[in-house]
Coordinates of N, CA and C in Angstrom, one line a residue:
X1 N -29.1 -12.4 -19.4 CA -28.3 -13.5 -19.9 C -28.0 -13.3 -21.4
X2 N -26.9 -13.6 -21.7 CA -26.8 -13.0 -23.2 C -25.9 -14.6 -23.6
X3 N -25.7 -14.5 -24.8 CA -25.7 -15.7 -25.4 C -23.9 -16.9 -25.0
X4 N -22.8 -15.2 -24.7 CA -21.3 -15.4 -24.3 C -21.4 -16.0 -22.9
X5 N -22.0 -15.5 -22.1 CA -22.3 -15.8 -20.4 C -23.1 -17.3 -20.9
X6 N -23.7 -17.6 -21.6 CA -24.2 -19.1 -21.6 C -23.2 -19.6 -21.7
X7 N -22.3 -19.3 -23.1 CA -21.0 -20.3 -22.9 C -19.9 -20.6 -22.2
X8 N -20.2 -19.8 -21.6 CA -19.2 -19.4 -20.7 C -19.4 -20.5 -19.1
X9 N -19.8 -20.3 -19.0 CA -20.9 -21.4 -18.2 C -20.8 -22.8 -18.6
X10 N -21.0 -22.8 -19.8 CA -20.9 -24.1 -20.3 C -19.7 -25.0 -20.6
X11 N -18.8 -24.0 -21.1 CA -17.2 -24.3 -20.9 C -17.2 -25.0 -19.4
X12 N -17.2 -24.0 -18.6 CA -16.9 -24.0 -17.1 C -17.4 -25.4 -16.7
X13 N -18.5 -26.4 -16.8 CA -19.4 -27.2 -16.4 C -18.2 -28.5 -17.6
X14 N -18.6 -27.8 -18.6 CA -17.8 -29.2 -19.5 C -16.3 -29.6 -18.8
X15 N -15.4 -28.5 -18.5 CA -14.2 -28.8 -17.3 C -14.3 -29.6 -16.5
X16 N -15.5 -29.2 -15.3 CA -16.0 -29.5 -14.5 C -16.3 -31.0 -14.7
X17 N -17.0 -31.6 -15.5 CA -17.2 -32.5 -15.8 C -16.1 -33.4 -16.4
X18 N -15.4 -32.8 -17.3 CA -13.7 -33.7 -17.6 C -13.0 -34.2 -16.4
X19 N -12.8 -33.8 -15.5 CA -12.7 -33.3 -13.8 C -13.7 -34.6 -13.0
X20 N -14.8 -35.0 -13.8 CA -15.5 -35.7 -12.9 C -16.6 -35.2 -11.8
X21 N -16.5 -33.9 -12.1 CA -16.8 -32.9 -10.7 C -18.7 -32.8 -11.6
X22 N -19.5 -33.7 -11.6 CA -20.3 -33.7 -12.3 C -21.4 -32.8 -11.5
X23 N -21.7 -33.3 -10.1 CA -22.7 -32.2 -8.9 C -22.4 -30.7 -9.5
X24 N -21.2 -30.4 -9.3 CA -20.8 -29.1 -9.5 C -21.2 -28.7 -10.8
X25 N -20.9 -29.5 -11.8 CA -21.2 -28.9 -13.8 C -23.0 -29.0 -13.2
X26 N -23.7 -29.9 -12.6 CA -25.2 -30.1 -12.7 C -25.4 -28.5 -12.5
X27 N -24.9 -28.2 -11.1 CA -25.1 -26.8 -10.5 C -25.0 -25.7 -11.2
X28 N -24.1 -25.7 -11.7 CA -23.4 -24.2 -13.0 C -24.7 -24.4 -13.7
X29 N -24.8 -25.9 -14.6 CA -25.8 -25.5 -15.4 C -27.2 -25.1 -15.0
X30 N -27.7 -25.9 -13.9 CA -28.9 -25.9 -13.6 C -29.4 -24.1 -13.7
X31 N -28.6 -23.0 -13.0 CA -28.8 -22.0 -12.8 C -29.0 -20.9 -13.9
X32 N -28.1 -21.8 -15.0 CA -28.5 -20.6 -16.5 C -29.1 -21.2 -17.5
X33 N -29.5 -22.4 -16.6 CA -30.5 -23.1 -18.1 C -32.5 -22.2 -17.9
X34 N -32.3 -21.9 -16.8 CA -33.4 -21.2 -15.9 C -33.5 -20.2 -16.7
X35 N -32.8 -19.1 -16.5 CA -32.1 -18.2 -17.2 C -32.4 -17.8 -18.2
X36 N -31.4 -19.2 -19.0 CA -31.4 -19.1 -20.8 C -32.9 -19.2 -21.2
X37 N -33.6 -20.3 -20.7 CA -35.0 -20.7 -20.9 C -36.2 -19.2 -21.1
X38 N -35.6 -18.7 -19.9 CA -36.5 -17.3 -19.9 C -36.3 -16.4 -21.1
X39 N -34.5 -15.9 -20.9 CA -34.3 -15.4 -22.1 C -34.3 -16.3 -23.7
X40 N -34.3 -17.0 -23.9 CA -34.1 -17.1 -25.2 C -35.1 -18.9 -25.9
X41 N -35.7 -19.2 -24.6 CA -37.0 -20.0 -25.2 C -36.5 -21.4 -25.0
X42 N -37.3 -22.4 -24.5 CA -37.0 -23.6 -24.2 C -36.8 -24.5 -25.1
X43 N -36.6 -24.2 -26.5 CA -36.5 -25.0 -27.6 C -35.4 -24.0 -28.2
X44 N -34.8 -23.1 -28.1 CA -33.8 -22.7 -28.7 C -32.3 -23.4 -28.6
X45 N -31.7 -23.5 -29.8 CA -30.6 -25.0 -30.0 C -29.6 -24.7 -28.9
X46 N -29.0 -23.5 -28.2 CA -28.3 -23.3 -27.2 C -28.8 -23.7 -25.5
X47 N -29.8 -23.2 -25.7 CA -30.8 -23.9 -24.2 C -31.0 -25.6 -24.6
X48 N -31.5 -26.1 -25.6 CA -31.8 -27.2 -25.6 C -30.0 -27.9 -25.2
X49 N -28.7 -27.7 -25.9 CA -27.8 -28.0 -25.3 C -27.6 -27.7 -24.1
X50 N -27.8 -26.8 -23.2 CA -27.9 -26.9 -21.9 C -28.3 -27.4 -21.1
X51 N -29.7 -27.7 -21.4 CA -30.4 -28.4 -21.4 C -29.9 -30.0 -21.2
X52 N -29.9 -30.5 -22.8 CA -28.7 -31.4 -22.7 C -27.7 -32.0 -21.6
X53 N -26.9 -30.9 -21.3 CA -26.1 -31.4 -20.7 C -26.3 -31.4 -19.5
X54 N -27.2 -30.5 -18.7 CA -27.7 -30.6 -17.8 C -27.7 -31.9 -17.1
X55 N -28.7 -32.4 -18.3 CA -29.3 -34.3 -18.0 C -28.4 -35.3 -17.8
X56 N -27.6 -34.7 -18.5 CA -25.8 -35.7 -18.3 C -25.1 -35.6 -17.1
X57 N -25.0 -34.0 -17.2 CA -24.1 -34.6 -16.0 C -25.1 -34.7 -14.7
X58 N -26.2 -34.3 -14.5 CA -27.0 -35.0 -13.4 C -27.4 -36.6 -13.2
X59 N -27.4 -37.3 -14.3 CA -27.4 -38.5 -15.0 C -25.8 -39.1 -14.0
X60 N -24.9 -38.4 -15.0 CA -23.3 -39.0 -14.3 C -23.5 -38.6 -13.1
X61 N -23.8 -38.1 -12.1 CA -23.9 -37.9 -10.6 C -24.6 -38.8 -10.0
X62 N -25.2 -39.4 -10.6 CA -26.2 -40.4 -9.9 C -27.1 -40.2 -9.6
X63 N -28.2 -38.4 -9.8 CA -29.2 -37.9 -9.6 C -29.9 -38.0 -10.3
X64 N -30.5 -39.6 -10.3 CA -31.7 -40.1 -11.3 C -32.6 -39.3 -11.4
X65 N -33.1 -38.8 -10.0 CA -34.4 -38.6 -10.0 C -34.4 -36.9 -10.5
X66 N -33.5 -36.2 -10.4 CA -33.6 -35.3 -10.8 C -33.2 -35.5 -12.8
X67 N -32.4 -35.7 -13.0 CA -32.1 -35.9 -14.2 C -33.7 -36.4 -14.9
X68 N -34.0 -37.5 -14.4 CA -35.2 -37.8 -15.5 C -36.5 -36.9 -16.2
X69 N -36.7 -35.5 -15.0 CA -37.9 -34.5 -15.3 C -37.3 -33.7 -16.4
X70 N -35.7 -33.8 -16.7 CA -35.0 -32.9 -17.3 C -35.0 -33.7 -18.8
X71 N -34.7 -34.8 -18.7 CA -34.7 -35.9 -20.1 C -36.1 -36.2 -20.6
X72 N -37.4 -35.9 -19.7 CA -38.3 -35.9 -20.2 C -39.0 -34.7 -20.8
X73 N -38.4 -33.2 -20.3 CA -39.1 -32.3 -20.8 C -38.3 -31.9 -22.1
X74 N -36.9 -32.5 -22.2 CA -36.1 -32.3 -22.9 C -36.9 -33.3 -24.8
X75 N -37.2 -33.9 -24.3 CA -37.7 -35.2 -25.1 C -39.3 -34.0 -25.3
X76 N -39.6 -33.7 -24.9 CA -41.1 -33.3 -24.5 C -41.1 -32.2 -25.6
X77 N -40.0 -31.6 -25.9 CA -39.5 -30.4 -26.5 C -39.1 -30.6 -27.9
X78 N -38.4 -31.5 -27.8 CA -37.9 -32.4 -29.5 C -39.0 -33.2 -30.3
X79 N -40.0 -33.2 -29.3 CA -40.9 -34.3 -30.1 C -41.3 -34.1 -31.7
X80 N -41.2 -32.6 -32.1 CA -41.9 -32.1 -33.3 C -40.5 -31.4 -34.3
X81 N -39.3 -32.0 -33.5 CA -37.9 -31.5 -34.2 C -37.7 -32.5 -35.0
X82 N -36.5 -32.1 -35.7 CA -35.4 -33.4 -36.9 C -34.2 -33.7 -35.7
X83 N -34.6 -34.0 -34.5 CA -33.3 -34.1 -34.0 C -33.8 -35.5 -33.7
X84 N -34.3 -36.7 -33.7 CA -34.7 -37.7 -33.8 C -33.7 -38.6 -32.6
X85 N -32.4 -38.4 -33.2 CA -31.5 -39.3 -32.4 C -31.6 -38.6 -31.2
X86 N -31.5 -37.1 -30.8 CA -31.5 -36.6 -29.4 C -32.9 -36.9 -29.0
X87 N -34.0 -36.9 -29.3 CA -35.2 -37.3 -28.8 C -35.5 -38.3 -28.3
X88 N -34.8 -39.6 -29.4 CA -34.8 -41.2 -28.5 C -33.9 -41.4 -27.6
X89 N -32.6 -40.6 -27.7 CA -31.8 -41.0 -26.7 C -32.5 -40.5 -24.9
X90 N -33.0 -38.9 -25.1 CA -33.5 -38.7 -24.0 C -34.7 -39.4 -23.8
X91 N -35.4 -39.9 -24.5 CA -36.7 -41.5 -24.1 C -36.1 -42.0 -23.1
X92 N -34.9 -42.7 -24.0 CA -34.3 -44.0 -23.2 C -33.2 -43.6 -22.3
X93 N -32.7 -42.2 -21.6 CA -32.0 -41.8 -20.7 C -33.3 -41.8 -19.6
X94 N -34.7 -41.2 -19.8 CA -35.6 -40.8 -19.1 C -35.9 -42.5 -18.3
X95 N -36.0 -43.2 -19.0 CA -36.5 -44.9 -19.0 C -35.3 -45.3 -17.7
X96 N -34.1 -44.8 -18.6 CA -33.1 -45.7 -17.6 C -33.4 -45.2 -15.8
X97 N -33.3 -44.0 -16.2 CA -33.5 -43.2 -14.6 C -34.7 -43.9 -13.9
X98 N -35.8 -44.6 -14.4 CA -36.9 -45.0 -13.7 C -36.2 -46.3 -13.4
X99 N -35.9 -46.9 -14.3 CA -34.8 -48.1 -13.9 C -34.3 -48.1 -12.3
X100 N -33.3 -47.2 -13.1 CA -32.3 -46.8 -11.4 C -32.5 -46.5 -10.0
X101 N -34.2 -45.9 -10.4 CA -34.7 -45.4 -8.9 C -35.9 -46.4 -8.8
X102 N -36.3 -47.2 -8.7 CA -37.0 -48.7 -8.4 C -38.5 -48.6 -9.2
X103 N -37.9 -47.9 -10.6 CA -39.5 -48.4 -11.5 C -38.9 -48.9 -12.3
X104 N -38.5 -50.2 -12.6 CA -38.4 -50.7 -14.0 C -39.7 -51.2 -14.6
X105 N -40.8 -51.2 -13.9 CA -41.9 -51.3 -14.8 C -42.5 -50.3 -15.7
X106 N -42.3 -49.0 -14.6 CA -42.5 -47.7 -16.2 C -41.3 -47.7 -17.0
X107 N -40.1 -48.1 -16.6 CA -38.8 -48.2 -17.7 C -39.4 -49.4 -18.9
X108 N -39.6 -50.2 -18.6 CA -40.1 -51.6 -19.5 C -40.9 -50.8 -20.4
X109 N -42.2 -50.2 -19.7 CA -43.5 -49.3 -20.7 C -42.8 -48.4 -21.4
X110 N -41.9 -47.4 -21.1 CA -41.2 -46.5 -21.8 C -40.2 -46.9 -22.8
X111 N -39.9 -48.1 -22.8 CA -38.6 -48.6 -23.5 C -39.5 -49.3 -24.6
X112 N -40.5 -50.3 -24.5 CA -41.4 -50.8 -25.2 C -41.7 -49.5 -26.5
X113 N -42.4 -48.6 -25.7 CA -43.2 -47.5 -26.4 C -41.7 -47.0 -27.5
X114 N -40.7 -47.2 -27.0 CA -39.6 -46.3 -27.6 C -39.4 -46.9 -28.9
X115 N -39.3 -48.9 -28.4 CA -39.0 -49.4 -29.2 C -39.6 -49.6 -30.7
X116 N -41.3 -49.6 -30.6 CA -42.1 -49.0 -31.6 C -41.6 -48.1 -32.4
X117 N -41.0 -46.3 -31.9 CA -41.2 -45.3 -32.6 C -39.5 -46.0 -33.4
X118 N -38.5 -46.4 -32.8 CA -37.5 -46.3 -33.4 C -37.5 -47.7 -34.5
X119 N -38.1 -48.6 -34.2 CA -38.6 -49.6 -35.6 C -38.9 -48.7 -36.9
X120 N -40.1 -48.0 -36.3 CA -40.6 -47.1 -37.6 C -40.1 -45.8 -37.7
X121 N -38.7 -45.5 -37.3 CA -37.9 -44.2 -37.9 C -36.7 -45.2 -38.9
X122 N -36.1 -45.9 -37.9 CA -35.0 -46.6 -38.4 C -34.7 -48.1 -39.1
X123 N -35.6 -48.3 -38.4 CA -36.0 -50.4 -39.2 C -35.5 -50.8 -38.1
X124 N -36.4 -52.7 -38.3 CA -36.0 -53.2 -37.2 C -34.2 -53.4 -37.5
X125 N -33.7 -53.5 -38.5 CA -32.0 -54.0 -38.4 C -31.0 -52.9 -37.8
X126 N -31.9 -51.9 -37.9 CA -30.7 -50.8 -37.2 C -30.0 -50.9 -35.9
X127 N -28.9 -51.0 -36.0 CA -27.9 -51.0 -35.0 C -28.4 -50.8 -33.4
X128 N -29.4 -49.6 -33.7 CA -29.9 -48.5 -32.2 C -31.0 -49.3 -31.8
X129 N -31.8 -50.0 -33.3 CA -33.0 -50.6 -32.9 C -32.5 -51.9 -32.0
X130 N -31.3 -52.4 -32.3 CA -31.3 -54.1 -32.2 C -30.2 -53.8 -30.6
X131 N -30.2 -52.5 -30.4 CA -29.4 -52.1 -28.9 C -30.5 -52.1 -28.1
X132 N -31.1 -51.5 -28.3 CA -32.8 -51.3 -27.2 C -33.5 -52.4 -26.8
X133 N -33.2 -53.9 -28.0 CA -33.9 -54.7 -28.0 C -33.5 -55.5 -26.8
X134 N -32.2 -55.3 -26.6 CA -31.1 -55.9 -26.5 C -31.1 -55.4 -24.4
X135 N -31.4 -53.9 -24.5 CA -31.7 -53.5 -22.9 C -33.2 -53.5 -22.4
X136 N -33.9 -53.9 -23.2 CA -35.2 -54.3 -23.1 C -35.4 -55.7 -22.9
X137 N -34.7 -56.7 -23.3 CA -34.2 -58.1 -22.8 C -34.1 -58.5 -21.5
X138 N -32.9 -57.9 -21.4 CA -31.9 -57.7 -20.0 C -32.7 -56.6 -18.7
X139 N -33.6 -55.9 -19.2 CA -34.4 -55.5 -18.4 C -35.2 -56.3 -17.6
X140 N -36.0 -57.1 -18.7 CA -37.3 -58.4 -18.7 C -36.1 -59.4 -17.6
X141 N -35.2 -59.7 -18.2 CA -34.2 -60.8 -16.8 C -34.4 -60.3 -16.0
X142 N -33.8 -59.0 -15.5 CA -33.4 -58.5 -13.9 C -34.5 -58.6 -13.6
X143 N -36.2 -58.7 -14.3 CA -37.3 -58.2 -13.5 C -37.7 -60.0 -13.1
X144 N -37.0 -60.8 -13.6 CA -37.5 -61.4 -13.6 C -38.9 -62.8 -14.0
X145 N -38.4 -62.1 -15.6 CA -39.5 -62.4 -16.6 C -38.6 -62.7 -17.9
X146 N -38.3 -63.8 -17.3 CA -36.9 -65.0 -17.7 C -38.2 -65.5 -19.6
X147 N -39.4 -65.6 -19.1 CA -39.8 -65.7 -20.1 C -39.7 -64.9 -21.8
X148 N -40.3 -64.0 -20.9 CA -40.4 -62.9 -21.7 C -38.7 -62.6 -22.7
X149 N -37.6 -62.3 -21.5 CA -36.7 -61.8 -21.9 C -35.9 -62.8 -23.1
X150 N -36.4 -64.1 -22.6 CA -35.6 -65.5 -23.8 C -36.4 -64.9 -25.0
X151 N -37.5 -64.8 -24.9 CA -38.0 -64.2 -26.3 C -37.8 -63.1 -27.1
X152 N -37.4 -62.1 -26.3 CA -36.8 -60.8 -26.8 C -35.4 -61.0 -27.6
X153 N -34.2 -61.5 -26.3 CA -33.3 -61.6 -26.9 C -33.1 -63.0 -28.0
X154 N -33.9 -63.6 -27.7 CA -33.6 -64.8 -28.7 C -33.7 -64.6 -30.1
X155 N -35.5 -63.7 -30.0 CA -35.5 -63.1 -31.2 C -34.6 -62.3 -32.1
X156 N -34.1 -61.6 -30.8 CA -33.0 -60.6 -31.3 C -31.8 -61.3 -32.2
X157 N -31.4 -62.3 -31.6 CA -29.9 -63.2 -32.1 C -30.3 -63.8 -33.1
X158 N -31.8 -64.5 -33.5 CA -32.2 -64.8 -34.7 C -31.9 -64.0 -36.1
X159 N -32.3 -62.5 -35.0 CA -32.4 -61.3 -36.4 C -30.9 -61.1 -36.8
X160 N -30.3 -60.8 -35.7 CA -28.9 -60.4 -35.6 C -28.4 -61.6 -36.9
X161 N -28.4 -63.0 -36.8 CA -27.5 -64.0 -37.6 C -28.3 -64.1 -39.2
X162 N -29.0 -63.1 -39.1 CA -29.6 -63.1 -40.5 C -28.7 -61.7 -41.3
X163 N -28.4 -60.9 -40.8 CA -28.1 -59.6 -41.0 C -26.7 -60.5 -41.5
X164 N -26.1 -59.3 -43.0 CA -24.7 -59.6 -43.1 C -23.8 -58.7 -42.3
X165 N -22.9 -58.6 -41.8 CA -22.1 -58.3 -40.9 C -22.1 -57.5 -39.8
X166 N -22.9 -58.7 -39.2 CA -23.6 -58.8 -37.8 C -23.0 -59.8 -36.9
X167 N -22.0 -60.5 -37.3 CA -21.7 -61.8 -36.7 C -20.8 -61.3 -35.2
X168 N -20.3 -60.6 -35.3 CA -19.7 -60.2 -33.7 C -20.8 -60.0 -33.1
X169 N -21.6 -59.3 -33.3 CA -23.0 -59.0 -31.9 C -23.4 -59.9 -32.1
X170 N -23.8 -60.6 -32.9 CA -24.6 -62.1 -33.0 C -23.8 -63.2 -32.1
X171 N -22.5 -62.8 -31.9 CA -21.4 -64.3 -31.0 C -21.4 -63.4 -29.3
X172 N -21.2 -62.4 -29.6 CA -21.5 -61.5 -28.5 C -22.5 -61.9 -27.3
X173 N -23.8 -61.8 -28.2 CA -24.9 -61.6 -27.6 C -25.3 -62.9 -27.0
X174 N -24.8 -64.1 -28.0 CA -25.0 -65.7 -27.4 C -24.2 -65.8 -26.4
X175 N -23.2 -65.4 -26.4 CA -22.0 -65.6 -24.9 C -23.1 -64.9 -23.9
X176 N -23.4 -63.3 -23.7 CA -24.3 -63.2 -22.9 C -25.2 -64.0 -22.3
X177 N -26.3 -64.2 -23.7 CA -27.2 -65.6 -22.6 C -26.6 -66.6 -22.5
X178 N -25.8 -66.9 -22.7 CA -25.2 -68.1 -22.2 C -24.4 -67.9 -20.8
X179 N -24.1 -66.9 -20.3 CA -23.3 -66.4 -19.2 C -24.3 -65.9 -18.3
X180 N -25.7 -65.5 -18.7 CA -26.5 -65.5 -17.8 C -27.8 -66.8 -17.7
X181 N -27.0 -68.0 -18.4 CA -28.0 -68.9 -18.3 C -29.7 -69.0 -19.0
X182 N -29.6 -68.2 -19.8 CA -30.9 -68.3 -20.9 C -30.7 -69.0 -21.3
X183 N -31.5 -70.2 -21.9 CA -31.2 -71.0 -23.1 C -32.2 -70.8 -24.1
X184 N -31.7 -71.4 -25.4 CA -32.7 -71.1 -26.3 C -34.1 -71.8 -26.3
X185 N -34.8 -71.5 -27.0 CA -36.3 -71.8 -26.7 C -36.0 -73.4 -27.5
X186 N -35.8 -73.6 -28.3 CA -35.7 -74.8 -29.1 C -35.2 -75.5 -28.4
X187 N -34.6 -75.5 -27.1 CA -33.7 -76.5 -26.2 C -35.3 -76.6 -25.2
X188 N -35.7 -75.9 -25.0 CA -37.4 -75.9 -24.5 C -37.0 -75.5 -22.7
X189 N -35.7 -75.3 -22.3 CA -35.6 -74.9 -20.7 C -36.2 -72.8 -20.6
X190 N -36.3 -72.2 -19.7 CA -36.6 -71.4 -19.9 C -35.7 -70.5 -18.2

């Protein structure tokens, strides 16, 4: 495997993938990320994009269950990197996949755990923080923990209308529960 045949490969899959043809880019990649891994090390920035993209387009195929061992070893791998954003995003790509294949209770624990590390990289106002909070909510609804979730997101819209120009996610986010019927806690329904 030399470094041109990786890209080459990877071209091929990104097409593939423009195309929609996501099974097919999973397949290309799947075979030289094996490969690259051998040759050139499971943390090296060309395998880790393969890697990468692997998770995606297995992800866009709908092969949760395969994608997730790939988002978590991928995440497994970054833990001790500066790539921060690619490490939380594969957390919460790994989370979603548990989601999609009928664990949203390890998704909840993993999204929880996530929400911690990215408070204390980023603050709670950050944009990414107050997005997680926000699928961490709407998680707590679909599970059915109407409780829980009024308090997440409620919290959230409190923080959101305190922030200066925050006011679209903040009208946003009230249409939301308001379209899924949360009310606010101060109205006392739940």
């Amino acid at each position: 495997m030399t470094r041109e045949q990786l890209a080459a490969v990877r071209d091929q899959a990104r097409e593939m993938a423009e195309r929609t043809c996501f099974r097919q880019a999973a397949a290309a990649l799947a075979k030289v990320e094996r490969l690259a891994r051998q040759t050139f090390g499971s943390t090296d920035g060309d395998v880790l994009q393969v890697r990468h993209e692997l998770a995606q387009s297995l992800f866009e195929s709908g092969d949760y269950r395969s994608a997730a061992p790939v988002y978590q070893g991928l995440a497994a791998d970054l833990a001790d990197s500066d790539l921060a954003d690619l490490l939380f995003e594969c957390r919460q790509k790994a989370a979603s996949c548990h989601a999609l294949t009928g664990n949203p209770g390890d998704a909840l624990r993993e999204l929880d755990e996530l929400l911690d590390d990215k408070r204390q990289f980023y603050g709670e106002t950050d944009p990414r923080t107050s997005e997680l909070r926000k699928q961490i909510g709407l998680l707590q609804f679909g599970l059915g923990e109407r409780s829980a979730a009024q308090k997440t997101l409620f919290g959230l819209l409190d923080d959101l209308r305190l922030l200066p120009g925050s006011g679209t996610r903040a009208d946003d986010l009230a249409k939301l529960l308001s379209n899924l019927g949360i009310d606010s806690p101060a109205r006392g329904t739940v």
